Amino acid sequence: MLFSTVGWFRYLGNHNISWTVSEFILLGFPCSQEIKILLFVLFSTVYALTLMGNGTIVCAVWWDQQLHTPMYILLANFSFLEICYINSSVPNMLANLLSKVKTISYNGCILQFYIFSSLCATELFFLALMAFDRYVAICYPLHYPTIMTRQLCATLVSACWVGGFLWLLTPVTLLSQVPFCGSNIIDHYLCDLGAMLALSCIPVPKTTLICGTVSTLITFITLIYILVSYTQVLRAVLRVPKGSGRQKAFSTCASHLAVVSLFYGSIMMMYVSPGSASQPEMQKFITLFYSVATPFFNPMIYSFRNKEIKAALRKVLGRI
């Protein structure tokens, strides 16, 4: 069994300890009120610009018939995912920056962890899918229209969304079984797995191991697939004669690789930094980077050197 339930019920009963926590307190950023107001203005601006940037890309692809191709359909879905992703944590963080009451219900905390982590997993699947799309488009250009059909594209997009939420079912189930009987203060701005497990009133090594394994598997499997795909893409591009074809292929792949580097780079910091797990402030910074900064930069990265997106964005802005 995961826990020695009977033994711990006796222990809790003998020591008059209740292991039912009805709410948690999100500590957030412990600083002066002036700094909190400054952070609120900063994060509010980033939040609004992120919604605007990603929302504009979604509208551009939706309205421009020339962008109804697998690559741009994936980009539009990815931008919509970024909107969902930043909405899963930032609004609550902004509210807590100005509020004296920073509580969140037990069920609300479990739900936030599940949605936030599932969207993160979905993003990893999407980055791998976009690498697959570029691999087929560049390595098999003549077969691309017959391989990457709209039906296959829709199926793969749906698989990413469903797969991301199914992947986190085991961790969220295990987390919901963890007993909390002591402090209910989470030293984070959201319901983070590590911060919550630190509040457990009994050691939960199996839960920690399983959740860590689930997280590591999806991170490294998708990363290895992306690296292998782009190794093949690079070989194919280098065989193309110098000209506009090679330049366009490099430009498209460079945008995707920049996003991959931002997202995976911040996640990898948790694996390669020996003390990051025991440093709450470092954990907050890393989480902020891949959950707030990355969605903010993505629209700029994808539209900076893409003529089709620029033209579509001008059309969208002209309609507003």
Coordinates of C-alpha atoms in Angstrom, one line a residue:
M1 CA 0.0 0.0 0.0
L2 CA 1.1 3.6 -0.6
F3 CA 0.6 4.6 3.0
S4 CA 0.4 2.6 6.2
T5 CA -3.1 4.0 6.8
V6 CA -4.1 2.2 10.0
G7 CA -0.9 3.0 11.7
W8 CA -1.1 6.7 10.9
F9 CA -4.8 6.9 11.8
R10 CA -3.7 5.6 15.3
Y11 CA -0.8 8.1 15.4
L12 CA -3.0 11.1 14.5
G13 CA -5.7 10.0 16.9
N14 CA -3.3 9.6 19.8
H15 CA -1.8 13.0 19.2
N16 CA -5.1 14.8 18.5
I17 CA -4.0 15.8 15.1
S18 CA -6.4 16.5 12.3
W19 CA -5.2 15.6 8.8
T20 CA -8.1 17.3 7.0
V21 CA -7.0 20.6 5.6
S22 CA -9.8 22.7 4.1
E23 CA -7.7 25.4 2.6
F24 CA -4.1 26.5 1.9
I25 CA -2.4 29.9 2.1
L26 CA -0.3 30.8 -1.0
L27 CA 2.7 32.8 0.4
G28 CA 3.5 34.2 -3.0
F29 CA 6.2 36.9 -2.9
P30 CA 6.9 38.0 0.7
C31 CA 8.1 41.6 0.2
S32 CA 7.0 45.2 1.1
Q33 CA 3.7 46.5 -0.2
E34 CA 5.5 48.9 -2.5
I35 CA 7.3 46.1 -4.2
K36 CA 4.1 44.1 -4.5
I37 CA 2.4 47.0 -6.3
L38 CA 5.3 47.2 -8.6
L39 CA 5.2 43.5 -9.3
F40 CA 1.4 43.7 -9.8
V41 CA 1.9 46.4 -12.5
L42 CA 4.7 44.5 -14.2
F43 CA 2.9 41.1 -14.3
S44 CA -0.4 42.8 -15.3
T45 CA 1.3 44.4 -18.2
V46 CA 3.0 41.1 -19.3
Y47 CA -0.3 39.3 -18.8
A48 CA -2.3 41.7 -21.0
L49 CA 0.4 41.8 -23.7
T50 CA 0.6 38.0 -23.7
L51 CA -3.2 37.7 -24.2
M52 CA -3.1 40.3 -26.9
G53 CA -0.1 38.8 -28.7
N54 CA -1.3 35.2 -28.7
G55 CA -4.9 36.2 -29.3
T56 CA -3.9 38.1 -32.4
I57 CA -2.1 35.1 -33.8
V58 CA -5.2 33.0 -33.3
C59 CA -7.4 35.6 -35.0
A60 CA -4.9 36.0 -37.8
V61 CA -4.9 32.3 -38.6
W62 CA -8.6 32.1 -38.2
W63 CA -9.4 34.9 -40.6
D64 CA -6.7 34.4 -43.3
Q65 CA -7.6 31.5 -45.6
Q66 CA -4.0 31.4 -46.8
L67 CA -2.8 30.4 -43.3
H68 CA -5.2 27.4 -43.1
T69 CA -2.2 25.0 -43.5
P70 CA -1.0 22.5 -40.9
M71 CA 1.9 24.6 -39.7
Y72 CA -0.2 27.7 -39.0
I73 CA -3.1 25.6 -37.6
L74 CA -0.6 24.2 -35.1
L75 CA 0.7 27.6 -34.4
A76 CA -2.8 28.9 -33.7
N77 CA -3.6 26.0 -31.4
F78 CA -0.2 26.6 -29.6
S79 CA -1.1 30.3 -29.1
F80 CA -4.5 29.3 -27.7
L81 CA -2.7 26.9 -25.4
E82 CA -0.5 29.7 -24.2
I83 CA -3.6 31.8 -23.4
C84 CA -5.0 28.9 -21.3
Y85 CA -1.6 28.3 -19.7
I86 CA -1.1 31.8 -18.4
N87 CA -4.7 32.0 -17.3
S88 CA -4.2 28.9 -15.1
S89 CA -1.9 30.8 -12.7
V90 CA -1.4 34.5 -13.3
P91 CA -4.9 35.9 -12.4
N92 CA -4.8 34.3 -9.0
M93 CA -1.2 35.5 -8.5
L94 CA -2.2 39.0 -9.4
A95 CA -5.2 38.9 -7.0
N96 CA -3.0 37.6 -4.1
L97 CA -0.4 40.4 -4.7
L98 CA -3.0 43.0 -3.6
S99 CA -5.0 40.9 -1.2
K100 CA -4.4 40.3 2.4
V101 CA -6.3 37.0 2.3
K102 CA -4.2 34.6 0.1
T103 CA -6.2 31.5 0.8
I104 CA -7.3 28.8 -1.7
S105 CA -9.5 25.9 -0.9
Y106 CA -8.1 22.4 -0.8
N107 CA -10.1 21.3 -3.8
G108 CA -9.2 24.5 -5.6
C109 CA -5.5 23.9 -5.0
I110 CA -5.6 20.3 -6.3
L111 CA -7.6 21.6 -9.3
Q112 CA -5.1 24.4 -10.0
F113 CA -2.2 21.9 -9.8
Y114 CA -3.9 19.5 -12.2
I115 CA -4.9 22.2 -14.8
F116 CA -1.5 24.0 -14.7
S117 CA 0.5 20.8 -14.9
S118 CA -1.7 19.3 -17.6
L119 CA -1.3 22.4 -19.8
C120 CA 2.4 22.2 -19.3
A121 CA 2.4 18.6 -20.4
T122 CA 0.2 19.6 -23.4
E123 CA 2.7 22.2 -24.3
L124 CA 5.5 19.6 -24.4
F125 CA 3.4 17.4 -26.7
F126 CA 2.7 20.4 -28.9
L127 CA 6.3 21.3 -29.2
A128 CA 7.1 17.7 -30.3
L129 CA 4.2 17.8 -32.8
M130 CA 5.4 21.0 -34.3
A131 CA 8.9 19.4 -34.7
F132 CA 7.2 16.5 -36.5
D133 CA 5.4 18.9 -38.8
R134 CA 8.7 20.6 -39.7
Y135 CA 10.5 17.2 -40.1
V136 CA 7.9 16.0 -42.6
A137 CA 7.7 19.4 -44.4
I138 CA 11.4 19.7 -45.0
C139 CA 12.6 16.1 -45.2
Y140 CA 9.7 14.8 -47.3
P141 CA 8.4 18.0 -49.1
L142 CA 6.7 16.2 -52.0
H143 CA 4.8 13.8 -49.7
Y144 CA 4.0 16.5 -47.1
P145 CA 0.4 17.4 -48.4
T146 CA -0.6 13.7 -48.5
I147 CA 1.0 12.9 -45.1
M148 CA 0.0 16.0 -43.1
T149 CA -3.6 16.2 -44.1
R150 CA -6.1 18.4 -42.2
Q151 CA -7.7 15.2 -40.7
L152 CA -4.3 14.0 -39.4
C153 CA -3.5 17.5 -38.1
A154 CA -6.8 17.6 -36.2
T155 CA -6.3 14.1 -34.8
L156 CA -2.7 15.0 -33.6
V157 CA -3.9 18.3 -32.1
S158 CA -6.7 16.5 -30.2
A159 CA -4.2 13.8 -29.1
C160 CA -1.9 16.5 -27.6
W161 CA -4.7 18.0 -25.6
V162 CA -6.1 14.7 -24.4
G163 CA -2.7 13.2 -23.8
G164 CA -1.6 16.2 -21.7
F165 CA -4.5 15.9 -19.3
L166 CA -4.4 12.1 -19.1
W167 CA -0.7 12.2 -18.4
L168 CA -1.3 14.0 -15.1
L169 CA -4.1 11.8 -13.8
T170 CA -1.7 9.6 -11.8
P171 CA 0.1 12.5 -10.0
V172 CA -3.1 14.4 -9.2
T173 CA -4.7 11.2 -7.8
L174 CA -1.7 10.5 -5.6
L175 CA -1.5 14.1 -4.5
S176 CA -5.2 14.0 -3.5
Q177 CA -4.4 11.0 -1.2
V178 CA -1.5 12.8 0.6
P179 CA -2.5 13.7 4.3
F180 CA -1.9 17.3 5.4
C181 CA -2.0 17.9 9.2
G182 CA 0.5 20.6 9.9
S183 CA 1.2 24.0 8.3
N184 CA -1.0 24.9 5.4
I185 CA 1.2 27.7 4.1
I186 CA 2.5 26.9 0.6
D187 CA 5.7 28.8 -0.1
H188 CA 4.9 29.5 -3.7
Y189 CA 2.5 31.7 -5.8
L190 CA 0.6 28.7 -7.1
C191 CA -0.2 25.1 -5.9
D192 CA 3.2 23.6 -6.9
L193 CA 3.7 19.8 -6.4
G194 CA 7.0 20.1 -4.5
A195 CA 5.7 22.8 -2.2
M196 CA 2.6 20.8 -1.4
L197 CA 4.4 17.6 -0.8
A198 CA 6.6 19.5 1.7
L199 CA 3.5 20.1 3.8
S200 CA 2.7 16.4 4.1
C201 CA 2.5 15.2 7.7
I202 CA 4.0 11.8 6.7
P203 CA 6.8 10.9 4.4
V204 CA 5.5 10.1 0.9
P205 CA 8.6 8.8 -0.9
K206 CA 6.6 6.6 -3.3
T207 CA 4.4 9.5 -4.3
T208 CA 7.4 11.8 -4.8
L209 CA 9.2 9.1 -6.9
I210 CA 6.2 8.4 -9.1
C211 CA 5.4 12.0 -9.7
G212 CA 9.0 12.8 -10.4
T213 CA 9.2 9.9 -12.8
V214 CA 6.1 11.0 -14.7
S215 CA 7.4 14.5 -15.0
T216 CA 10.9 13.4 -16.1
L217 CA 9.6 10.9 -18.7
I218 CA 7.5 13.4 -20.6
T219 CA 10.2 16.1 -20.4
F220 CA 13.0 14.0 -21.8
I221 CA 11.0 11.8 -24.2
T222 CA 9.6 14.9 -26.0
L223 CA 13.0 16.7 -25.8
I224 CA 14.9 13.8 -27.3
Y225 CA 12.3 13.4 -30.1
I226 CA 12.6 17.2 -30.9
L227 CA 16.4 17.0 -31.0
V228 CA 16.4 13.9 -33.2
S229 CA 13.8 15.5 -35.5
Y230 CA 15.8 18.7 -35.9
T231 CA 19.0 16.8 -36.5
Q232 CA 17.4 15.2 -39.5
V233 CA 15.9 18.6 -40.5
L234 CA 19.3 20.2 -40.3
R235 CA 20.9 17.5 -42.5
A236 CA 18.1 18.0 -45.1
V237 CA 18.4 21.8 -45.1
L238 CA 22.2 21.7 -45.6
R239 CA 21.7 19.5 -48.7
V240 CA 19.4 22.2 -50.2
P241 CA 21.2 24.6 -52.6
K242 CA 21.8 28.1 -51.3
G243 CA 18.9 30.3 -51.9
S244 CA 15.5 31.4 -50.6
G245 CA 14.4 27.8 -49.9
R246 CA 17.2 27.2 -47.5
Q247 CA 16.8 30.6 -45.9
K248 CA 13.0 30.1 -45.3
A249 CA 13.6 26.7 -43.9
F250 CA 16.2 28.0 -41.5
S251 CA 14.0 30.9 -40.5
T252 CA 11.0 28.7 -39.7
C253 CA 13.0 26.2 -37.7
A254 CA 14.9 28.8 -35.9
S255 CA 11.7 30.3 -34.5
H256 CA 10.5 26.9 -33.2
L257 CA 13.9 26.1 -31.8
A258 CA 14.0 29.4 -29.9
V259 CA 10.7 28.6 -28.2
V260 CA 11.9 25.1 -27.4
S261 CA 15.1 26.5 -25.9
L262 CA 13.1 29.0 -23.8
F263 CA 10.7 26.4 -22.4
Y264 CA 12.9 23.5 -22.0
G265 CA 15.8 25.6 -20.8
S266 CA 13.8 26.9 -17.8
I267 CA 12.5 23.4 -17.0
M268 CA 16.0 21.9 -17.2
M269 CA 17.2 24.4 -14.6
M270 CA 15.3 22.4 -12.0
Y271 CA 17.1 19.2 -13.0
V272 CA 20.6 20.6 -13.3
S273 CA 20.5 23.0 -10.3
P274 CA 21.4 20.9 -7.3
G275 CA 19.9 23.2 -4.7
S276 CA 16.9 24.5 -6.7
A277 CA 14.5 22.0 -5.1
S278 CA 15.3 23.3 -1.6
Q279 CA 15.2 27.0 -2.6
P280 CA 11.6 28.3 -2.8
E281 CA 12.7 31.6 -4.4
M282 CA 14.6 29.8 -7.2
Q283 CA 11.5 27.5 -7.8
K284 CA 9.3 30.6 -8.1
F285 CA 11.7 32.3 -10.5
I286 CA 11.9 29.1 -12.7
T287 CA 8.1 28.6 -12.7
L288 CA 7.6 32.3 -13.5
F289 CA 9.9 32.0 -16.5
Y290 CA 8.3 29.0 -18.2
S291 CA 4.7 29.9 -17.3
V292 CA 4.8 33.7 -17.8
A293 CA 7.9 34.8 -19.7
T294 CA 7.7 32.0 -22.4
P295 CA 4.1 32.7 -23.4
F296 CA 4.9 36.4 -23.5
F297 CA 7.9 36.0 -25.9
N298 CA 6.4 33.3 -28.2
P299 CA 4.2 35.6 -30.4
M300 CA 7.2 37.9 -31.0
I301 CA 9.4 35.0 -31.8
Y302 CA 7.0 33.4 -34.3
S303 CA 6.0 36.6 -36.0
F304 CA 9.4 38.4 -36.0
R305 CA 10.7 36.8 -39.3
N306 CA 7.6 35.3 -40.7
K307 CA 6.2 37.3 -43.7
E308 CA 2.9 35.4 -43.8
I309 CA 2.2 36.0 -40.1
K310 CA 3.2 39.7 -40.5
A311 CA 0.8 40.2 -43.4
A312 CA -2.0 38.4 -41.6
L313 CA -1.4 40.4 -38.5
R314 CA -1.7 43.6 -40.5
K315 CA -5.0 42.5 -41.8
V316 CA -6.2 41.7 -38.3
L317 CA -5.1 45.0 -36.9
G318 CA -6.8 46.7 -39.9
R319 CA -10.1 45.1 -38.9
I320 CA -9.9 46.3 -35.3

